Short mmCIF file of N, CA, C and O in Angstrom, two decimals:
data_model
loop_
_atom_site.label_atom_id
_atom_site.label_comp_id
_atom_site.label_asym_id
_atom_site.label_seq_id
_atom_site.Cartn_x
_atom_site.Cartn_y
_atom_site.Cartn_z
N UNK A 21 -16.68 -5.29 8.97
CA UNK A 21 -15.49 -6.03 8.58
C UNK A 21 -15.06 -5.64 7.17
O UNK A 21 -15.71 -5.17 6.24
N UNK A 22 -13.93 -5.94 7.28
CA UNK A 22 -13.48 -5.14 5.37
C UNK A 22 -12.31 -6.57 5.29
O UNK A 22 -12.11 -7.25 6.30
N UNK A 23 -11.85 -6.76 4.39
CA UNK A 23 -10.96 -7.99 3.68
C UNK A 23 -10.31 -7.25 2.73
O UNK A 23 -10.87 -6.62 1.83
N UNK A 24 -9.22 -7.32 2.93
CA UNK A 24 -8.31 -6.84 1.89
C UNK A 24 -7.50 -8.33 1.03
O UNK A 24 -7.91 -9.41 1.47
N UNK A 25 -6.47 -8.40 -0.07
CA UNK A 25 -6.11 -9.43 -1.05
C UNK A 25 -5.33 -8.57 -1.93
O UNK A 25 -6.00 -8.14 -2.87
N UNK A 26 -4.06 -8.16 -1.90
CA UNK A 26 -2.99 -8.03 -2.32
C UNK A 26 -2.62 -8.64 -3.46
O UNK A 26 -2.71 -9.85 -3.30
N UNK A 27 -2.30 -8.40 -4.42
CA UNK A 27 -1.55 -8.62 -5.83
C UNK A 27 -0.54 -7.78 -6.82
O UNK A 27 -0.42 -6.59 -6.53
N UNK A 28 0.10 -8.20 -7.81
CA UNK A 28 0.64 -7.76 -8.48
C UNK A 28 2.37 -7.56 -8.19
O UNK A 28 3.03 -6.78 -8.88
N UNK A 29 2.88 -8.28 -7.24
CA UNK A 29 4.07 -8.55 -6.49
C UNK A 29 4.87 -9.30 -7.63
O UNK A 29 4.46 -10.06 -8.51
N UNK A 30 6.49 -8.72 -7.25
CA UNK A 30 7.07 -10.03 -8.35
C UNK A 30 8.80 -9.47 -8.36
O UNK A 30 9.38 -8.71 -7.58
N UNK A 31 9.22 -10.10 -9.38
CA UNK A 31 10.90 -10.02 -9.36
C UNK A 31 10.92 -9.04 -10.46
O UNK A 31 9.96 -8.98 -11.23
N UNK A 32 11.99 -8.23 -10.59
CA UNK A 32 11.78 -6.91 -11.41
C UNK A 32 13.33 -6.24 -11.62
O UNK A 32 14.02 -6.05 -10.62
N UNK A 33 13.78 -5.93 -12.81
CA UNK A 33 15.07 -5.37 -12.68
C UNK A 33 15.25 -3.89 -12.20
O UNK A 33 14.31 -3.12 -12.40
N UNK A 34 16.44 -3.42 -11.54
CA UNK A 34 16.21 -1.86 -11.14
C UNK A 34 16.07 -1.14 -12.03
O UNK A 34 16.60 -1.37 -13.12
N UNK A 35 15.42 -0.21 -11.85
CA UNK A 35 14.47 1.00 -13.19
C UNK A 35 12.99 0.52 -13.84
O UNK A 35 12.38 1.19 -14.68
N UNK A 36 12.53 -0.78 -13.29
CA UNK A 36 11.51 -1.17 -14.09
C UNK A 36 10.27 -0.78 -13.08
O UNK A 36 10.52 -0.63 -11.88
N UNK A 37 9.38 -0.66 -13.40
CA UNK A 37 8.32 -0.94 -12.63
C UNK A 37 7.18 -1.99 -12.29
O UNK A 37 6.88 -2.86 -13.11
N UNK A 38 6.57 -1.88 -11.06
CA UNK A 38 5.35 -2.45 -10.92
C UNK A 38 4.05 -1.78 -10.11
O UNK A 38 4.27 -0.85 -9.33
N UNK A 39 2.80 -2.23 -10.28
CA UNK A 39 1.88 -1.56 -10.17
C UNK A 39 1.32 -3.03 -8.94
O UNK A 39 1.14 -4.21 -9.23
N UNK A 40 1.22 -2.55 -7.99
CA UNK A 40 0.24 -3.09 -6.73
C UNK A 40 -0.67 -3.28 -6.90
O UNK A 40 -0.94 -2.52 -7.83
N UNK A 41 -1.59 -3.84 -6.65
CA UNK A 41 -3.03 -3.84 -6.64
C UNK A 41 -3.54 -4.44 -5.35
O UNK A 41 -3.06 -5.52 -4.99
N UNK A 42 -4.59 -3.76 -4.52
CA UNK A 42 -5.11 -4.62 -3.32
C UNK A 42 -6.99 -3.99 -3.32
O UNK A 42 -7.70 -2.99 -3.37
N UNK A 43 -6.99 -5.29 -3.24
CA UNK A 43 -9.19 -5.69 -3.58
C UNK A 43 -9.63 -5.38 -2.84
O UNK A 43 -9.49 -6.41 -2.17
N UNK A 44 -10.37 -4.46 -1.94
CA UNK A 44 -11.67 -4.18 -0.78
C UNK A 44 -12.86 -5.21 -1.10
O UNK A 44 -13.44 -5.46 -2.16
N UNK A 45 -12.99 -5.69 0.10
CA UNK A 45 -14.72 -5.88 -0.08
C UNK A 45 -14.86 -5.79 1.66
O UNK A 45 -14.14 -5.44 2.60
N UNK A 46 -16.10 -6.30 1.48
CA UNK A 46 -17.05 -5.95 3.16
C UNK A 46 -17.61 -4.53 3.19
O UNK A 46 -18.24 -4.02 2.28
N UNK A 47 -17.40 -4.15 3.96
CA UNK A 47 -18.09 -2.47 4.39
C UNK A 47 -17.08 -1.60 3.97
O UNK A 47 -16.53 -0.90 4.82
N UNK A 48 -16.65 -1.50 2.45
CA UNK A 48 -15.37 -0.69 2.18
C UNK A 48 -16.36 1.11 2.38
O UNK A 48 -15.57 2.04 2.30
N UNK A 49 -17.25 1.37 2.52
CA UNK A 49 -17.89 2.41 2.50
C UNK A 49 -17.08 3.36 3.65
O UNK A 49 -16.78 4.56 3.57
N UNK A 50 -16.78 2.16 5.01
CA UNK A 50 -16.58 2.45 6.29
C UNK A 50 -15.03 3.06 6.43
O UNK A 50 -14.55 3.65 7.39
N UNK A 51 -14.48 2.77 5.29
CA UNK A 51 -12.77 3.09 4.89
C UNK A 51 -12.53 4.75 4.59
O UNK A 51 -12.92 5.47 3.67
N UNK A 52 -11.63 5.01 5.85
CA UNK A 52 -11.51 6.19 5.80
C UNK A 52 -10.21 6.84 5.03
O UNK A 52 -10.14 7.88 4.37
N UNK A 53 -8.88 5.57 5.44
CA UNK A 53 -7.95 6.27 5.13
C UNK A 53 -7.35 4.48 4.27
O UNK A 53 -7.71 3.39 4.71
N UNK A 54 -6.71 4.61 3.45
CA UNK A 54 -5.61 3.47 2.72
C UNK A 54 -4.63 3.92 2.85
O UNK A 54 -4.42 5.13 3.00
N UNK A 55 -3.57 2.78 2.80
CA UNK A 55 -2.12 2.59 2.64
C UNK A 55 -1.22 1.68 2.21
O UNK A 55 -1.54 0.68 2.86
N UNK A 56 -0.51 1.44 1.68
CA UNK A 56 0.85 0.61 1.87
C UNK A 56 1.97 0.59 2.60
O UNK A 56 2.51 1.67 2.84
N UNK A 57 2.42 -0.35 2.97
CA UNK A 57 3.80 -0.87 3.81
C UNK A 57 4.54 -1.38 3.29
O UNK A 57 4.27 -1.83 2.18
N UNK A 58 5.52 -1.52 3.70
CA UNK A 58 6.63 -2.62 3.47
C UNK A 58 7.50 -3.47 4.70
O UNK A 58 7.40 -2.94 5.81
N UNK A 59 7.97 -4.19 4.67
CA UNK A 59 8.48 -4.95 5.55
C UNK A 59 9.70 -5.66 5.21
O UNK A 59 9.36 -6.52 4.40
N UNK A 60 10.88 -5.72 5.40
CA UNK A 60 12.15 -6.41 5.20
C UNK A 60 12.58 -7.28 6.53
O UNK A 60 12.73 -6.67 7.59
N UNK A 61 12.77 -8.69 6.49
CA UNK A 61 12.94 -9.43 7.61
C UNK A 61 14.13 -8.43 8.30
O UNK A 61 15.01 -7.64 7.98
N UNK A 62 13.35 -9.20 9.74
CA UNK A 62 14.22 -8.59 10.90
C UNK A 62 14.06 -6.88 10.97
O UNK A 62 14.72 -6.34 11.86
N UNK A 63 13.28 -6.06 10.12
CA UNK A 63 12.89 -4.66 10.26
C UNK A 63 11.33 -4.63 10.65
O UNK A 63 10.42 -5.37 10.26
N UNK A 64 11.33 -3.64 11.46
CA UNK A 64 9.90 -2.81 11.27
C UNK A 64 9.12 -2.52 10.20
O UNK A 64 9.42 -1.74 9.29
N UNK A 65 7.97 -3.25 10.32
CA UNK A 65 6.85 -2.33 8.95
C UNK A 65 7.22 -1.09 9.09
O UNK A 65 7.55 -0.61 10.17
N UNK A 66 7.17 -0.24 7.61
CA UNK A 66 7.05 1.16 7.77
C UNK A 66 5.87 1.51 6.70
O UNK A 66 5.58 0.75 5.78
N UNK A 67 5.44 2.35 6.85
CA UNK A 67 4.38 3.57 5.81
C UNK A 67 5.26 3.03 4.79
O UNK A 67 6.24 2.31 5.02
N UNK A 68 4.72 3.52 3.31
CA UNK A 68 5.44 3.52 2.16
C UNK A 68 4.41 5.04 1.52
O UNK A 68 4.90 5.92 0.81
N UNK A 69 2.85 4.99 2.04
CA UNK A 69 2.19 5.87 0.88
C UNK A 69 0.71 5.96 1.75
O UNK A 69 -0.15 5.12 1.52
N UNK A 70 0.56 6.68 2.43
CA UNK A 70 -1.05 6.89 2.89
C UNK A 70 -2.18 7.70 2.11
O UNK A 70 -1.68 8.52 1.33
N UNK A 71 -3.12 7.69 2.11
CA UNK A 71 -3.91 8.76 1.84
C UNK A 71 -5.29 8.60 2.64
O UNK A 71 -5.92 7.54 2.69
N UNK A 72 -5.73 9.99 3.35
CA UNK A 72 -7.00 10.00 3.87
C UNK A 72 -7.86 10.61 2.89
O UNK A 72 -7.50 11.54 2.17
N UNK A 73 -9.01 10.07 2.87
CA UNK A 73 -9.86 10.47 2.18
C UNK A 73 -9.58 12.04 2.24
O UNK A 73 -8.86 12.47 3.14
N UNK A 74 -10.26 13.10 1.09
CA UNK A 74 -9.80 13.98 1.17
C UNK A 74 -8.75 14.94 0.99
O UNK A 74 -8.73 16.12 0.63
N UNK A 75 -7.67 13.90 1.42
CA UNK A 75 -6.50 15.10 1.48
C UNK A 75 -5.42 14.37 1.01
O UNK A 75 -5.35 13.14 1.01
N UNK A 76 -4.49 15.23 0.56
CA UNK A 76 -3.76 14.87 -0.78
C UNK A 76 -2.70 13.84 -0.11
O UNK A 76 -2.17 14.06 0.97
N UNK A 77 -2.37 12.24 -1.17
CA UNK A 77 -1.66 11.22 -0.11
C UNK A 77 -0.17 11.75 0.39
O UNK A 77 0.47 12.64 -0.18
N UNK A 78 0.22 11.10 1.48
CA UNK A 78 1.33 10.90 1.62
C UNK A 78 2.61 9.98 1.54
O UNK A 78 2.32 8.78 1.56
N UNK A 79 3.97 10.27 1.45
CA UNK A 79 5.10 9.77 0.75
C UNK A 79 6.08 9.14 1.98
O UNK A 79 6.18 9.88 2.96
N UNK A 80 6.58 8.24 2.02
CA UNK A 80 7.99 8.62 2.64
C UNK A 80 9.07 9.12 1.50
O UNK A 80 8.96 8.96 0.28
N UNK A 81 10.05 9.73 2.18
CA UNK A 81 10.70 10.71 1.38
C UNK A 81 11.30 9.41 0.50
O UNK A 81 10.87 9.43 -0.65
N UNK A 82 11.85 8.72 0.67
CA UNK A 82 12.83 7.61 -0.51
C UNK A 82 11.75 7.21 -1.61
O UNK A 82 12.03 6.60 -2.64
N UNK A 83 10.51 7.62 -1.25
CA UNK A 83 9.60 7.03 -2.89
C UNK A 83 8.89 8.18 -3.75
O UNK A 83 8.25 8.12 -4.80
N UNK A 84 9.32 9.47 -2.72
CA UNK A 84 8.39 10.56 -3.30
C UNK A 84 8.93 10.37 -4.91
O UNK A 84 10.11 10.13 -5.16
N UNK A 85 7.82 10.51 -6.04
CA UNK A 85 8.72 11.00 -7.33
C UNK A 85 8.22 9.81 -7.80
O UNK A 85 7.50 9.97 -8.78
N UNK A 86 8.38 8.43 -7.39
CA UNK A 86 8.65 7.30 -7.84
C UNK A 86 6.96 6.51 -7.76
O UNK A 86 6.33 5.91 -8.63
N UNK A 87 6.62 6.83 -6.37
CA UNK A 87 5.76 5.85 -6.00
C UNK A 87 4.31 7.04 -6.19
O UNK A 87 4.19 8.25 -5.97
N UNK A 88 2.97 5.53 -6.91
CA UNK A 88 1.76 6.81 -6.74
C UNK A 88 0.94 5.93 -5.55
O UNK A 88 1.43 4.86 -5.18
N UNK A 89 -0.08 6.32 -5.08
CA UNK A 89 -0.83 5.51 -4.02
C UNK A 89 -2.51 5.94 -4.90
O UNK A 89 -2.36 7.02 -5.46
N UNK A 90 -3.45 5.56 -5.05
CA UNK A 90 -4.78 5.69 -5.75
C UNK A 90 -5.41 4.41 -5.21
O UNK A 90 -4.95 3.34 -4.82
N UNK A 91 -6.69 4.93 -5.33
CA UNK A 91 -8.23 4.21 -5.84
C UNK A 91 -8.74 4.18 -6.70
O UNK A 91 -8.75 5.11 -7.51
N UNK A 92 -9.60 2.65 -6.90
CA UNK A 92 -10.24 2.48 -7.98
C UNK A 92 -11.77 3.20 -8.09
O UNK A 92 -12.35 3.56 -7.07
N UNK A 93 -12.14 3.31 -8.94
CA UNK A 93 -13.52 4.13 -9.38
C UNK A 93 -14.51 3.66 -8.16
O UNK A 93 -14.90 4.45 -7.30
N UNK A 94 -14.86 2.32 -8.20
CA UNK A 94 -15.61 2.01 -6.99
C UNK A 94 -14.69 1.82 -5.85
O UNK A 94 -14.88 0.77 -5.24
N UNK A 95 -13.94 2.42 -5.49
CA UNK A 95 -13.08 2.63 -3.69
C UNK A 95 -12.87 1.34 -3.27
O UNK A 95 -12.42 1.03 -2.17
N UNK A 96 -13.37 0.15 -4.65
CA UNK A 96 -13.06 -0.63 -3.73
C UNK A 96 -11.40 -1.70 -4.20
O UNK A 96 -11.13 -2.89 -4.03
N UNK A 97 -11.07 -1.21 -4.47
CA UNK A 97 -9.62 -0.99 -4.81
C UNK A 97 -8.34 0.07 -4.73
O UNK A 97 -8.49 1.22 -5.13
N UNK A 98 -6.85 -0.50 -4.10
CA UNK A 98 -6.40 0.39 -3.63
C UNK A 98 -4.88 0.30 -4.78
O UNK A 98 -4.39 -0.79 -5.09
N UNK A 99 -4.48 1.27 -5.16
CA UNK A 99 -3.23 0.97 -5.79
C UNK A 99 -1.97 0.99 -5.46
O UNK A 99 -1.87 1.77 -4.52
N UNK A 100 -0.77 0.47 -5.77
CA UNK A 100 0.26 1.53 -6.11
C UNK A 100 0.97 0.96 -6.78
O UNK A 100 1.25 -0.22 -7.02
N UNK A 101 1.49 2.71 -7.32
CA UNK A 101 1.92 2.45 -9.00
C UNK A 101 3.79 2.39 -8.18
O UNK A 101 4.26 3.17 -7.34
N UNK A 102 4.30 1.45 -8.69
CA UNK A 102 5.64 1.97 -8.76
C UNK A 102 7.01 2.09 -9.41
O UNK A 102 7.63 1.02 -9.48
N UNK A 103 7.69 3.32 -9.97
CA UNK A 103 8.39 3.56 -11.31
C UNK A 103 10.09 3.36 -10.70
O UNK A 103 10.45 3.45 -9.53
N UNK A 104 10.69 3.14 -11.56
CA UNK A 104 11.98 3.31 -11.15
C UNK A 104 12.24 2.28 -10.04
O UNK A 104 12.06 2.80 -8.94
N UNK A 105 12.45 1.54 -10.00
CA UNK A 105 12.19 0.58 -8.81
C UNK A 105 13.69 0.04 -8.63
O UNK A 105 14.29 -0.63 -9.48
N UNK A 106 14.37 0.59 -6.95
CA UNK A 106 16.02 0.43 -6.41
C UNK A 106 15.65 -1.26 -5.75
O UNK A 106 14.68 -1.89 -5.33
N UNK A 107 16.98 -1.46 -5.98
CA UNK A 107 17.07 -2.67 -5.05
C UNK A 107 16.22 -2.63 -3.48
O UNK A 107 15.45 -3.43 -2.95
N UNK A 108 16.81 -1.24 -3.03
CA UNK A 108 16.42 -1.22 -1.95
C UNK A 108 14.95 -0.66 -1.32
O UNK A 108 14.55 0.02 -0.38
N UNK A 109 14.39 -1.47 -2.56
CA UNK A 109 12.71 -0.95 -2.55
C UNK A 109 12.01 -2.96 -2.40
O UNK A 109 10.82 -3.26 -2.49
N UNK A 110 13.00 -3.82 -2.19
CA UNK A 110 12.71 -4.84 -1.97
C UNK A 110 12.19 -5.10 -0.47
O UNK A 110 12.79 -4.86 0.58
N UNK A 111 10.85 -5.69 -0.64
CA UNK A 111 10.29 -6.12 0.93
C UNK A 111 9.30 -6.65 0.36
O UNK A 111 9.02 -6.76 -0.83
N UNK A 112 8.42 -7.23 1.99
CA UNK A 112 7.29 -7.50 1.90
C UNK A 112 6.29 -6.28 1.85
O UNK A 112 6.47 -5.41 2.70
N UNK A 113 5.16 -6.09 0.88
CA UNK A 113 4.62 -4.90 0.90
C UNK A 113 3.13 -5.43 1.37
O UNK A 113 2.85 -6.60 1.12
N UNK A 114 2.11 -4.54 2.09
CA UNK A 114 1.36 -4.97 2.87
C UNK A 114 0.17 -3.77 2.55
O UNK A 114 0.59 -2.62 2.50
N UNK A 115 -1.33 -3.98 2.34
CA UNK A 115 -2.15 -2.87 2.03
C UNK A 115 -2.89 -2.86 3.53
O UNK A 115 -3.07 -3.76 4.35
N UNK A 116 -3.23 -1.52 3.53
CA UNK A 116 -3.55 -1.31 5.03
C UNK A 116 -4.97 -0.72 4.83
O UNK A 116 -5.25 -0.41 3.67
N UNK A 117 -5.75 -0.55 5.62
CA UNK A 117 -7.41 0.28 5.45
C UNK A 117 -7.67 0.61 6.95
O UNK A 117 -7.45 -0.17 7.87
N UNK A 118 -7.99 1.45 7.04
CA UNK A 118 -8.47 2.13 8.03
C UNK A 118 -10.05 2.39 8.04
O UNK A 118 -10.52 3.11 7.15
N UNK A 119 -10.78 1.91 8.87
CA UNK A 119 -12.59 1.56 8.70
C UNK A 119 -12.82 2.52 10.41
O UNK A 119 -12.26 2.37 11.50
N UNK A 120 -13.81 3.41 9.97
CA UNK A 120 -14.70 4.31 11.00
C UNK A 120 -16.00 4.00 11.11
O UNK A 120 -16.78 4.27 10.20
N UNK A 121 -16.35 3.49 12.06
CA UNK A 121 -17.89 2.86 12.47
C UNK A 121 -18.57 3.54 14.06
O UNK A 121 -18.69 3.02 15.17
N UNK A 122 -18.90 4.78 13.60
CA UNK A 122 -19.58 5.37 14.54
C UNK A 122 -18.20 6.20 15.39
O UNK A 122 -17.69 7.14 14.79
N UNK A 123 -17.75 5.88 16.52
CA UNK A 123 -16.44 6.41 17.06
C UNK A 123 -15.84 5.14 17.47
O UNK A 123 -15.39 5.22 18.62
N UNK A 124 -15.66 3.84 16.86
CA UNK A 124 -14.69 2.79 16.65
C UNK A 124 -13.66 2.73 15.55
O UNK A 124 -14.28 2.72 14.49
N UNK A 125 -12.52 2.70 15.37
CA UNK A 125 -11.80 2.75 14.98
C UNK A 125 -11.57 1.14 14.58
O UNK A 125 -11.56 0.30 15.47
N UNK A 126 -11.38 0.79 13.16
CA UNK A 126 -10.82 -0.45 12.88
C UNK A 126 -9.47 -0.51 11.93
O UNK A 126 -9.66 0.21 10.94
N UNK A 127 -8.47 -1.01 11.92
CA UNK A 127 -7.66 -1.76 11.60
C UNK A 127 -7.37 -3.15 10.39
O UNK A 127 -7.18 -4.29 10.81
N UNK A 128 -7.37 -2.93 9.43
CA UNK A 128 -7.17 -4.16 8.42
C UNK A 128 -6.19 -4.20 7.55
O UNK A 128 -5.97 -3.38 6.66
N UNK A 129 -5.62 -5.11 7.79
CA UNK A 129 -4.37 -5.61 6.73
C UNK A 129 -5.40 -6.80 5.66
O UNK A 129 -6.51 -7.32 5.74
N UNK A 130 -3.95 -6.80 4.44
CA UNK A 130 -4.03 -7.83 3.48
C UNK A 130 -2.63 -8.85 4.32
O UNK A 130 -2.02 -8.72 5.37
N UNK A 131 -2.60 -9.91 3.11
CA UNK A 131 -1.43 -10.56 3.67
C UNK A 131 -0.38 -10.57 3.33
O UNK A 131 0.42 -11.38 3.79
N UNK A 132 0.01 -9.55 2.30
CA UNK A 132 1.15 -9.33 1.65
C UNK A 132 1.45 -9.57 0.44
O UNK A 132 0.80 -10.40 -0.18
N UNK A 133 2.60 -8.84 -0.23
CA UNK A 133 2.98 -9.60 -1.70
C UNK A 133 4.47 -8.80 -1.71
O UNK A 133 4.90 -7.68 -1.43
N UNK A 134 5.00 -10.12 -2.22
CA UNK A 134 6.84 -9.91 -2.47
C UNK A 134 7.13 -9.19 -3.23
O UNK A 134 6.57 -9.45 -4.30
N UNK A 135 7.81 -8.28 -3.28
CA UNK A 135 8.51 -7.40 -4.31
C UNK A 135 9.78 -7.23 -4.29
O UNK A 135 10.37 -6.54 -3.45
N UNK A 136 10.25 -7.79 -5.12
CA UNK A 136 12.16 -8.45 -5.26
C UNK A 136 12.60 -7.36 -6.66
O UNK A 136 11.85 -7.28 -7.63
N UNK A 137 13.84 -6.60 -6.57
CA UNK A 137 14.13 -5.73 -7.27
C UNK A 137 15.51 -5.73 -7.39
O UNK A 137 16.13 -5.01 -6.61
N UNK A 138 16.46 -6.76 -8.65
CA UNK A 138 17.45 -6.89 -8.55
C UNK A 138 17.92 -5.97 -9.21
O UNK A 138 17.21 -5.02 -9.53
N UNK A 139 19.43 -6.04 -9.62
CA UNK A 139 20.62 -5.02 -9.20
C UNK A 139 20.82 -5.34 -11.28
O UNK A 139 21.72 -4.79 -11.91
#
């Protein structure tokens, strides 16, 4: 089991930034790949920033430049940094973990944190 806890969410003028923060604990050893999401009512979650262990993260194209995705020294923290921040970077943002236990595949969300980015 892994538990994720989301922070660092908030109201922010466009061009400013904020930095994400989401806490691992449980079997974070078992965490193969992290991410962030976002979510805007009535839309689909989408990716915002993956990275698999290993290999260098990935972007969706509207944050490349802007957005970083990292870990903390002990893995058991996940980041993201984010600069320049558009209105239309407002949603619910969501940290994701991906846990490998033998050939089971697990699934874990946090519960979110608001990120409001006025005009």
């Amino acid at each position: 089991q892994v538990q994720l806890v989301e922070s660092g969410g908030g109201l922010v003028q466009s061009g400013e930034s904020l930095r994400l923060s989401c806490t691992a604990s449980g079997d974070i050893f078992s965490i193969y790949v992290v991410g962030w999401y976002r979510q805007i009512p009535g839309k689909q979650r989408e990716s915002v920033a993956t990275h698999v262990n290993g290999r260098s993260p990935d972007y969706i194209e509207s944050v490349k430049g802007r957005f970083t995705i990292s870990r903390g020294d002990a893995e058991g923290t996940i980041y993201l940094q984010m600069n320049n921040l558009k209105p239309e970077d407002t949603a619910v943002y969501y940290c994701n973990a991906g846990s490998l236990r033998g050939t089971a595949v697990y699934n874990y969300w946090g519960q979110g944190t608001q990120v409001t980015v006025s005009t």
